[in-house]
Amino acid sequence: MSEILDGRRARGDASRRVVLASATDLASVDGLDGLTIGRLAEASGSSKSSIATLFQSKEGLQLATIAAAREIFTTRIVDAARTEPRGARRLALLLRNALSYSRDRVFTGGCFFAATAADVDSKPGPVSDAVRAALVDWYGYVEAQVRHAVAAGELVVDDPEVLAFELIALNEEANSRSLMMRDERPYSVAAAAMRGRLTDAGADAAVVGLLDL
């Protein structure tokens, strides 16, 4: 009996991964409100009934989709930057990873969280809270690296929060403008602006070089 249950669980987990891969991509284009069971069934090749069984409700599907996208975001951007020590080098690698994640269209609609934040930013509830929590963690992590860099004497700035805000804004504008203009150039422009901002803050050439795309 346990082998039968284990087999069913494995098949359920595999189905869930397939469905969520399609769900994260769809939501990056259509937003979370546009994530319907019907469209998802068509995109993933799963039946509507199996998707309903896996996630129970539209809100359950939305929350699972956000969690799956957050895992991808963390793996591609944050975890990949942990090869560098915290501070200026990790900050530069985080920024490069973020630009590459959008430029390479890990999700068809560019950055998943940029797309979905616009969809839910003025709406209360668990779905909005989940998107907000992911962004709060990301913004906080970038700012923490600025603060580590300042404490280590790698950067000199009056307000680490302001520098973090500027760097994140450049990344988000590159994502938005690239999608709108269907052009990759905004990423190289943003990277150049980031290099300039870090240079102005006293970053050494090796740190600035990490932002070469």
Coordinates of N, CA and C in Angstrom, one line a residue:
M1 N 0.8 -1.2 0.0 CA 0.0 0.0 0.0 C 0.9 1.3 0.0
S2 N 1.9 1.3 0.8 CA 2.8 2.4 0.9 C 3.4 2.7 -0.5
E3 N 3.8 1.7 -1.3 CA 4.4 1.9 -2.6 C 3.4 2.5 -3.5
I4 N 2.1 2.1 -3.4 CA 1.0 2.7 -4.2 C 0.9 4.1 -3.9
L5 N 0.8 4.5 -2.6 CA 0.7 5.8 -2.2 C 1.9 6.7 -2.6
D6 N 3.1 6.1 -2.5 CA 4.3 6.8 -2.9 C 4.2 7.1 -4.4
G7 N 3.8 6.2 -5.2 CA 3.7 6.3 -6.6 C 2.7 7.4 -7.0
R8 N 1.5 7.4 -6.3 CA 0.5 8.5 -6.6 C 1.1 9.8 -6.2
R9 N 1.8 9.9 -5.1 CA 2.3 11.2 -4.6 C 3.4 11.7 -5.6
A10 N 4.2 10.8 -6.1 CA 5.2 11.2 -7.1 C 4.6 11.7 -8.4
R11 N 3.5 11.0 -8.8 CA 2.8 11.4 -10.0 C 2.1 12.8 -9.8
G12 N 1.6 13.0 -8.6 CA 1.0 14.2 -8.3 C 2.0 15.4 -8.3
D13 N 3.1 15.1 -7.7 CA 4.2 16.1 -7.6 C 4.7 16.5 -9.0
A14 N 4.8 15.5 -9.9 CA 5.3 15.7 -11.3 C 4.2 16.5 -12.0
S15 N 2.9 16.2 -11.8 CA 1.9 17.0 -12.5 C 1.9 18.4 -12.0
R16 N 2.1 18.6 -10.7 CA 2.1 19.9 -10.1 C 3.2 20.8 -10.7
R17 N 4.4 20.2 -10.9 CA 5.5 20.9 -11.4 C 5.3 21.3 -12.9
V18 N 4.7 20.4 -13.7 CA 4.4 20.7 -15.1 C 3.4 21.9 -15.1
V19 N 2.3 21.8 -14.3 CA 1.3 22.8 -14.3 C 1.9 24.2 -13.9
L20 N 2.7 24.2 -12.9 CA 3.2 25.4 -12.3 C 4.2 26.0 -13.3
A21 N 4.9 25.2 -14.1 CA 5.8 25.8 -15.1 C 5.0 26.6 -16.1
S22 N 3.9 26.1 -16.5 CA 3.0 26.8 -17.4 C 2.4 28.0 -16.7
A23 N 2.0 27.9 -15.4 CA 1.3 28.9 -14.7 C 2.2 30.1 -14.5
T24 N 3.4 29.9 -14.1 CA 4.3 31.0 -13.9 C 4.6 31.8 -15.2
D25 N 4.7 31.1 -16.3 CA 4.9 31.8 -17.6 C 3.6 32.6 -18.0
L26 N 2.5 32.0 -17.9 CA 1.2 32.6 -18.2 C 1.0 33.9 -17.4
A27 N 1.3 33.8 -16.1 CA 1.0 34.9 -15.2 C 2.0 36.0 -15.5
S28 N 3.2 35.7 -16.0 CA 4.1 36.8 -16.3 C 3.7 37.6 -17.5
V29 N 2.8 37.1 -18.3 CA 2.2 37.8 -19.4 C 0.8 38.4 -19.1
D30 N 0.0 37.6 -18.5 CA -1.4 38.0 -18.3 C -1.8 38.4 -16.9
G31 N -0.8 38.3 -16.0 CA -1.1 38.7 -14.6 C -1.7 37.6 -13.9
L32 N -1.8 37.7 -12.6 CA -2.4 36.6 -11.8 C -3.9 36.5 -12.0
D33 N -4.6 37.7 -12.2 CA -6.0 37.6 -12.5 C -6.3 36.9 -13.8
G34 N -5.4 37.0 -14.7 CA -5.6 36.3 -16.0 C -5.3 34.9 -16.0
L35 N -4.8 34.4 -14.9 CA -4.5 33.0 -14.8 C -5.7 32.1 -14.5
T36 N -6.3 31.6 -15.5 CA -7.6 30.8 -15.4 C -7.2 29.4 -15.6
I37 N -8.1 28.5 -15.0 CA -7.9 27.1 -15.1 C -8.0 26.6 -16.5
G38 N -8.9 27.3 -17.3 CA -9.1 26.9 -18.7 C -7.8 27.2 -19.5
R39 N -7.3 28.4 -19.4 CA -6.1 28.7 -20.1 C -4.9 27.8 -19.7
L40 N -4.8 27.6 -18.4 CA -3.7 26.8 -17.9 C -3.8 25.3 -18.3
A41 N -5.0 24.8 -18.4 CA -5.2 23.4 -18.9 C -4.7 23.3 -20.4
E42 N -5.1 24.3 -21.2 CA -4.6 24.3 -22.6 C -3.1 24.4 -22.7
A43 N -2.5 25.3 -21.9 CA -1.1 25.5 -22.0 C -0.3 24.4 -21.4
S44 N -0.7 23.7 -20.4 CA 0.0 22.7 -19.7 C -0.3 21.3 -20.3
G45 N -1.4 21.1 -21.0 CA -1.8 19.8 -21.4 C -2.5 19.0 -20.4
S46 N -2.8 19.6 -19.3 CA -3.6 18.9 -18.2 C -5.1 19.2 -18.3
S47 N -5.8 18.4 -17.7 CA -7.3 18.6 -17.7 C -7.7 19.6 -16.7
K48 N -8.8 20.3 -16.9 CA -9.3 21.3 -15.9 C -9.6 20.6 -14.6
S49 N -10.1 19.4 -14.6 CA -10.4 18.7 -13.3 C -9.2 18.4 -12.5
S50 N -8.1 18.0 -13.2 CA -6.9 17.7 -12.5 C -6.2 18.9 -11.9
I51 N -6.3 20.0 -12.6 CA -5.8 21.3 -12.1 C -6.6 21.8 -10.9
A52 N -7.9 21.6 -11.0 CA -8.8 22.0 -9.8 C -8.5 21.1 -8.6
T53 N -8.2 19.8 -8.9 CA -7.9 18.9 -7.8 C -6.6 19.3 -7.1
L54 N -5.6 19.7 -7.9 CA -4.3 20.0 -7.4 C -4.3 21.2 -6.5
F55 N -5.1 22.3 -6.9 CA -5.0 23.6 -6.3 C -6.2 24.0 -5.5
Q56 N -7.3 23.3 -5.7 CA -8.6 23.5 -5.0 C -9.3 24.8 -5.3
S57 N -8.6 25.9 -5.6 CA -9.3 27.2 -5.9 C -8.4 28.0 -6.7
K58 N -8.9 29.1 -7.3 CA -8.1 30.0 -8.1 C -7.1 30.7 -7.1
E59 N -7.5 31.0 -5.9 CA -6.5 31.6 -5.0 C -5.4 30.6 -4.7
G60 N -5.7 29.4 -4.5 CA -4.7 28.4 -4.2 C -3.8 28.2 -5.4
L61 N -4.3 28.3 -6.6 CA -3.4 28.3 -7.8 C -2.5 29.5 -7.8
Q62 N -3.1 30.7 -7.6 CA -2.3 31.9 -7.6 C -1.2 31.8 -6.6
L63 N -1.5 31.4 -5.4 CA -0.4 31.3 -4.3 C 0.7 30.3 -4.7
A64 N 0.3 29.2 -5.2 CA 1.2 28.2 -5.6 C 2.1 28.7 -6.7
T65 N 1.5 29.5 -7.6 CA 2.3 30.0 -8.8 C 3.3 31.1 -8.3
I66 N 2.9 31.9 -7.3 CA 3.8 32.9 -6.8 C 5.0 32.2 -6.1
A67 N 4.7 31.1 -5.3 CA 5.7 30.4 -4.6 C 6.7 29.7 -5.6
A68 N 6.2 29.2 -6.7 CA 7.0 28.6 -7.7 C 7.9 29.6 -8.4
A69 N 7.3 30.8 -8.7 CA 8.1 31.8 -9.3 C 9.2 32.4 -8.4
R70 N 8.8 32.5 -7.1 CA 9.8 32.9 -6.1 C 11.0 32.0 -6.0
E71 N 10.7 30.7 -6.1 CA 11.8 29.7 -6.0 C 12.8 29.9 -7.2
I72 N 12.2 30.1 -8.4 CA 13.0 30.3 -9.6 C 13.8 31.6 -9.4
F73 N 13.2 32.6 -9.0 CA 13.8 33.9 -8.9 C 15.0 33.8 -7.9
T74 N 14.7 33.2 -6.8 CA 15.8 33.0 -5.7 C 17.0 32.2 -6.2
T75 N 16.7 31.1 -6.9 CA 17.7 30.3 -7.5 C 18.6 31.0 -8.5
R76 N 17.9 31.7 -9.4 CA 18.6 32.3 -10.6 C 19.3 33.5 -10.2
I77 N 18.8 34.3 -9.2 CA 19.4 35.6 -8.9 C 20.2 35.6 -7.6
V78 N 19.5 35.2 -6.5 CA 20.1 35.3 -5.2 C 21.1 34.2 -4.9
D79 N 20.6 32.9 -5.0 CA 21.6 31.8 -4.7 C 22.8 31.9 -5.6
A80 N 22.6 32.2 -6.9 CA 23.7 32.3 -7.8 C 24.7 33.4 -7.5
A81 N 24.3 34.4 -6.7 CA 25.2 35.4 -6.3 C 26.0 35.1 -5.1
R82 N 25.6 34.0 -4.4 CA 26.3 33.7 -3.1 C 27.7 33.1 -3.3
T83 N 28.1 32.9 -4.6 CA 29.5 32.5 -4.9 C 30.4 33.7 -4.5
E84 N 29.9 34.9 -4.4 CA 30.7 36.0 -4.0 C 30.5 36.4 -2.6
P85 N 31.5 37.0 -1.9 CA 31.3 37.4 -0.5 C 30.3 38.5 -0.4
R86 N 29.6 38.6 0.7 CA 28.6 39.6 0.8 C 29.2 41.0 0.8
G87 N 28.5 41.9 0.3 CA 29.0 43.3 0.1 C 29.0 43.7 -1.3
A88 N 30.0 44.4 -1.8 CA 30.0 45.0 -3.1 C 30.0 44.0 -4.2
R89 N 30.8 42.9 -4.1 CA 30.9 41.9 -5.1 C 29.6 41.2 -5.3
R90 N 29.0 40.8 -4.1 CA 27.7 40.1 -4.2 C 26.6 41.0 -4.8
L91 N 26.7 42.3 -4.4 CA 25.7 43.3 -4.9 C 25.8 43.4 -6.4
A92 N 27.0 43.5 -7.0 CA 27.2 43.6 -8.4 C 26.7 42.3 -9.1
L93 N 26.9 41.2 -8.5 CA 26.5 39.9 -9.2 C 25.0 39.8 -9.1
L94 N 24.4 40.2 -8.0 CA 22.9 40.2 -7.9 C 22.3 41.0 -9.0
L95 N 22.8 42.2 -9.2 CA 22.3 43.1 -10.3 C 22.5 42.5 -11.6
R96 N 23.6 41.9 -11.9 CA 23.9 41.3 -13.2 C 22.9 40.1 -13.4
N97 N 22.7 39.3 -12.4 CA 21.8 38.2 -12.5 C 20.4 38.6 -12.7
A98 N 20.0 39.7 -12.1 CA 18.6 40.2 -12.2 C 18.4 40.7 -13.6
L99 N 19.4 41.4 -14.2 CA 19.3 41.8 -15.6 C 19.2 40.6 -16.5
S100 N 20.1 39.6 -16.3 CA 20.1 38.5 -17.2 C 18.8 37.7 -17.1
Y101 N 18.3 37.5 -15.9 CA 17.0 36.8 -15.7 C 15.9 37.4 -16.5
S102 N 15.8 38.7 -16.6 CA 14.8 39.3 -17.4 C 15.1 39.3 -18.9
R103 N 16.4 39.6 -19.2 CA 16.8 39.6 -20.6 C 16.7 38.3 -21.3
D104 N 17.0 37.2 -20.5 CA 16.9 35.9 -21.1 C 15.5 35.3 -21.1
R105 N 14.6 36.0 -20.6 CA 13.1 35.6 -20.6 C 13.0 34.3 -20.0
V106 N 13.5 34.2 -18.8 CA 13.2 33.0 -18.0 C 11.6 32.8 -17.9
F107 N 10.9 33.9 -17.8 CA 9.5 34.0 -18.0 C 9.2 34.8 -19.3
T108 N 8.2 34.4 -20.1 CA 7.9 35.1 -21.3 C 7.7 36.6 -21.1
G109 N 7.0 36.9 -20.0 CA 6.7 38.3 -19.7 C 7.7 39.1 -18.9
G110 N 9.0 38.6 -19.0 CA 10.1 39.3 -18.3 C 10.0 38.9 -16.8
C111 N 10.3 39.9 -16.0 CA 10.3 39.6 -14.5 C 8.9 39.3 -14.0
F112 N 8.7 38.1 -13.5 CA 7.4 37.7 -13.0 C 6.9 38.6 -11.9
F113 N 7.7 39.1 -11.0 CA 7.2 39.9 -9.9 C 6.9 41.4 -10.4
A114 N 7.6 41.9 -11.4 CA 7.3 43.2 -12.0 C 5.9 43.1 -12.6
A115 N 5.6 42.0 -13.3 CA 4.3 41.8 -14.0 C 3.2 41.7 -13.0
T116 N 3.4 40.8 -12.0 CA 2.3 40.5 -11.1 C 2.1 41.6 -10.0
A117 N 3.1 42.4 -9.7 CA 3.0 43.5 -8.8 C 2.0 44.5 -9.3
A118 N 2.1 44.8 -10.6 CA 1.2 45.8 -11.2 C -0.2 45.3 -11.2
D119 N -0.4 44.0 -11.2 CA -1.7 43.3 -11.2 C -2.4 43.4 -9.8
V120 N -1.6 43.3 -8.8 CA -2.2 43.1 -7.4 C -1.9 44.2 -6.5
D121 N -1.1 45.3 -6.9 CA -0.6 46.2 -5.9 C -1.6 47.0 -5.1
S122 N -2.8 47.2 -5.7 CA -3.8 47.9 -4.9 C -4.9 47.1 -4.4
K123 N -4.7 45.7 -4.4 CA -5.7 44.8 -4.0 C -5.3 44.1 -2.7
P124 N -6.1 44.1 -1.7 CA -5.8 43.5 -0.4 C -6.0 41.9 -0.6
G125 N -5.4 41.2 0.4 CA -5.6 39.8 0.4 C -4.3 39.0 0.3
P126 N -4.4 37.7 0.5 CA -3.3 36.8 0.5 C -2.4 36.8 -0.7
V127 N -3.0 37.0 -1.9 CA -2.2 36.9 -3.1 C -1.3 38.2 -3.2
S128 N -1.9 39.3 -2.9 CA -1.1 40.6 -2.9 C -0.1 40.5 -1.8
D129 N -0.4 39.9 -0.7 CA 0.6 39.8 0.4 C 1.8 38.9 0.0
A130 N 1.5 37.9 -0.8 CA 2.6 37.0 -1.2 C 3.5 37.6 -2.2
V131 N 3.0 38.4 -3.1 CA 3.8 39.1 -4.0 C 4.6 40.2 -3.3
R132 N 4.0 40.9 -2.4 CA 4.6 42.0 -1.6 C 5.8 41.4 -0.8
A133 N 5.5 40.2 -0.2 CA 6.6 39.6 0.7 C 7.8 39.2 -0.1
A134 N 7.6 38.7 -1.3 CA 8.7 38.4 -2.2 C 9.5 39.6 -2.6
L135 N 8.8 40.7 -2.9 CA 9.5 41.9 -3.2 C 10.2 42.6 -2.0
V136 N 9.6 42.5 -0.9 CA 10.2 43.1 0.3 C 11.5 42.4 0.6
D137 N 11.5 41.0 0.5 CA 12.7 40.3 0.7 C 13.8 40.6 -0.3
W138 N 13.4 40.8 -1.6 CA 14.4 41.2 -2.6 C 15.0 42.5 -2.4
Y139 N 14.1 43.5 -2.2 CA 14.6 44.9 -1.9 C 15.5 44.9 -0.7
G140 N 15.1 44.2 0.3 CA 15.8 44.2 1.6 C 17.2 43.5 1.4
Y141 N 17.3 42.5 0.6 CA 18.5 41.8 0.4 C 19.5 42.7 -0.4
V142 N 19.0 43.4 -1.4 CA 19.9 44.3 -2.2 C 20.4 45.4 -1.2
E143 N 19.5 46.0 -0.4 CA 20.0 47.0 0.5 C 20.9 46.5 1.5
A144 N 20.7 45.2 2.0 CA 21.7 44.6 2.9 C 23.1 44.5 2.4
Q145 N 23.2 44.2 1.1 CA 24.5 44.1 0.4 C 25.2 45.5 0.3
V146 N 24.4 46.5 0.1 CA 24.9 47.9 0.1 C 25.4 48.2 1.5
R147 N 24.7 47.9 2.5 CA 25.1 48.2 3.9 C 26.3 47.4 4.2
H148 N 26.4 46.2 3.8 CA 27.7 45.4 4.1 C 28.9 46.0 3.4
A149 N 28.6 46.5 2.2 CA 29.7 47.1 1.4 C 30.2 48.4 2.1
V150 N 29.2 49.2 2.5 CA 29.6 50.4 3.2 C 30.4 50.1 4.5
A151 N 29.9 49.2 5.3 CA 30.5 48.8 6.5 C 32.0 48.3 6.3
A152 N 32.2 47.6 5.1 CA 33.5 47.1 4.8 C 34.4 48.1 4.2
G153 N 33.9 49.3 3.9 CA 34.7 50.4 3.2 C 34.8 50.2 1.7
E154 N 33.9 49.3 1.2 CA 34.0 49.0 -0.3 C 33.2 50.1 -1.1
L155 N 32.2 50.7 -0.4 CA 31.4 51.8 -1.0 C 31.3 52.9 0.0
V156 N 31.2 54.1 -0.5 CA 30.9 55.3 0.3 C 29.7 56.0 -0.2
V157 N 28.6 55.9 0.6 CA 27.4 56.6 0.2 C 26.8 57.2 1.5
D158 N 26.0 58.3 1.3 CA 25.3 58.9 2.4 C 24.2 58.1 2.9
D159 N 23.4 57.4 2.0 CA 22.3 56.6 2.4 C 22.2 55.3 1.6
P160 N 22.5 54.2 2.2 CA 22.4 52.9 1.5 C 21.1 52.6 0.9
E161 N 20.0 53.1 1.6 CA 18.7 52.8 1.1 C 18.4 53.5 -0.3
V162 N 19.0 54.7 -0.4 CA 18.8 55.4 -1.7 C 19.6 54.7 -2.8
L163 N 20.8 54.3 -2.6 CA 21.5 53.6 -3.6 C 20.8 52.3 -4.0
A164 N 20.4 51.6 -3.0 CA 19.7 50.3 -3.3 C 18.4 50.6 -4.2
F165 N 17.7 51.7 -3.8 CA 16.5 52.1 -4.6 C 16.9 52.4 -6.0
E166 N 17.9 53.2 -6.2 CA 18.3 53.6 -7.6 C 18.7 52.3 -8.4
L167 N 19.5 51.4 -7.8 CA 19.9 50.2 -8.6 C 18.7 49.3 -8.9
I168 N 17.8 49.1 -8.0 CA 16.7 48.3 -8.3 C 15.8 49.0 -9.3
A169 N 15.6 50.3 -9.3 CA 14.8 51.0 -10.2 C 15.4 50.9 -11.6
L170 N 16.7 50.9 -11.8 CA 17.4 50.7 -13.1 C 17.0 49.3 -13.6
N171 N 17.1 48.3 -12.8 CA 16.8 47.0 -13.2 C 15.3 46.9 -13.7
E172 N 14.4 47.5 -12.9 CA 13.0 47.4 -13.2 C 12.7 48.2 -14.5
E173 N 13.3 49.3 -14.7 CA 13.1 50.1 -15.9 C 13.6 49.3 -17.1
A174 N 14.8 48.7 -17.0 CA 15.3 47.9 -18.1 C 14.3 46.8 -18.5
N175 N 13.7 46.1 -17.5 CA 12.7 45.1 -17.8 C 11.5 45.6 -18.5
S176 N 11.0 46.7 -18.0 CA 9.8 47.3 -18.5 C 10.0 47.8 -20.0
R177 N 11.1 48.6 -20.1 CA 11.4 49.2 -21.4 C 11.7 48.1 -22.5
S178 N 12.4 47.1 -22.1 CA 12.7 46.0 -23.1 C 11.5 45.3 -23.6
L179 N 10.6 45.1 -22.6 CA 9.3 44.4 -23.0 C 8.5 45.3 -24.0
M180 N 8.4 46.6 -23.6 CA 7.6 47.5 -24.4 C 8.2 47.7 -25.8
M181 N 9.5 47.9 -25.8 CA 10.2 48.2 -27.1 C 10.7 47.0 -27.9
R182 N 10.5 45.8 -27.2 CA 11.0 44.6 -27.9 C 12.5 44.7 -28.3
D183 N 13.3 45.1 -27.3 CA 14.7 45.4 -27.6 C 15.5 45.0 -26.4
E184 N 16.7 44.5 -26.6 CA 17.5 44.1 -25.5 C 18.4 45.3 -25.0
R185 N 18.5 46.3 -25.8 CA 19.4 47.4 -25.4 C 19.2 48.0 -24.0
P186 N 18.0 48.1 -23.5 CA 17.8 48.7 -22.2 C 18.6 47.9 -21.1
Y187 N 18.9 46.7 -21.3 CA 19.7 46.0 -20.3 C 21.2 46.5 -20.3
S188 N 21.7 46.7 -21.4 CA 23.1 47.2 -21.5 C 23.2 48.6 -21.0
V189 N 22.1 49.4 -21.3 CA 22.1 50.8 -20.8 C 22.0 50.8 -19.2
A190 N 21.1 49.9 -18.7 CA 20.9 49.8 -17.2 C 22.2 49.4 -16.6
A191 N 22.9 48.4 -17.2 CA 24.2 47.9 -16.6 C 25.2 49.0 -16.6
A192 N 25.3 49.8 -17.7 CA 26.2 50.9 -17.7 C 25.9 51.9 -16.6
A193 N 24.6 52.2 -16.4 CA 24.2 53.2 -15.4 C 24.6 52.6 -14.0
M194 N 24.4 51.3 -13.8 CA 24.7 50.7 -12.5 C 26.2 50.8 -12.3
R195 N 27.0 50.5 -13.3 CA 28.5 50.6 -13.2 C 28.9 52.0 -12.8
G196 N 28.2 53.0 -13.5 CA 28.5 54.4 -13.2 C 28.2 54.8 -11.7
R197 N 27.1 54.3 -11.3 CA 26.6 54.6 -9.9 C 27.6 53.9 -8.9
L198 N 28.0 52.7 -9.1 CA 28.9 52.0 -8.2 C 30.3 52.7 -8.3
T199 N 30.7 53.1 -9.4 CA 32.0 53.8 -9.6 C 32.0 55.1 -8.8
D200 N 30.9 55.8 -8.9 CA 30.7 57.1 -8.1 C 30.8 56.8 -6.6
A201 N 30.3 55.6 -6.2 CA 30.3 55.3 -4.8 C 31.6 54.7 -4.3
G202 N 32.6 54.6 -5.2 CA 33.9 54.2 -4.8 C 34.2 52.7 -5.1
A203 N 33.4 52.0 -5.8 CA 33.6 50.6 -6.0 C 34.9 50.4 -6.9
D204 N 35.6 49.4 -6.6 CA 36.8 49.2 -7.4 C 36.5 48.5 -8.8
A205 N 37.5 48.5 -9.7 CA 37.3 48.1 -11.0 C 36.8 46.6 -11.1
A206 N 37.3 45.8 -10.2 CA 36.9 44.4 -10.2 C 35.4 44.2 -9.9
V207 N 34.9 45.0 -9.0 CA 33.5 45.0 -8.7 C 32.6 45.5 -9.8
V208 N 33.0 46.6 -10.4 CA 32.3 47.2 -11.5 C 32.3 46.3 -12.7
G209 N 33.4 45.6 -12.9 CA 33.5 44.6 -14.0 C 32.5 43.5 -13.9
L210 N 32.1 43.1 -12.8 CA 31.1 42.1 -12.6 C 29.8 42.4 -13.3
L211 N 29.6 43.6 -13.6 CA 28.3 44.1 -14.2 C 28.4 44.1 -15.7
D212 N 29.5 43.6 -16.3 CA 29.6 43.5 -17.8 C 28.7 42.4 -18.2
L213 N 27.7 42.7 -19.1 CA 26.8 41.7 -19.6 C 27.3 41.1 -20.9

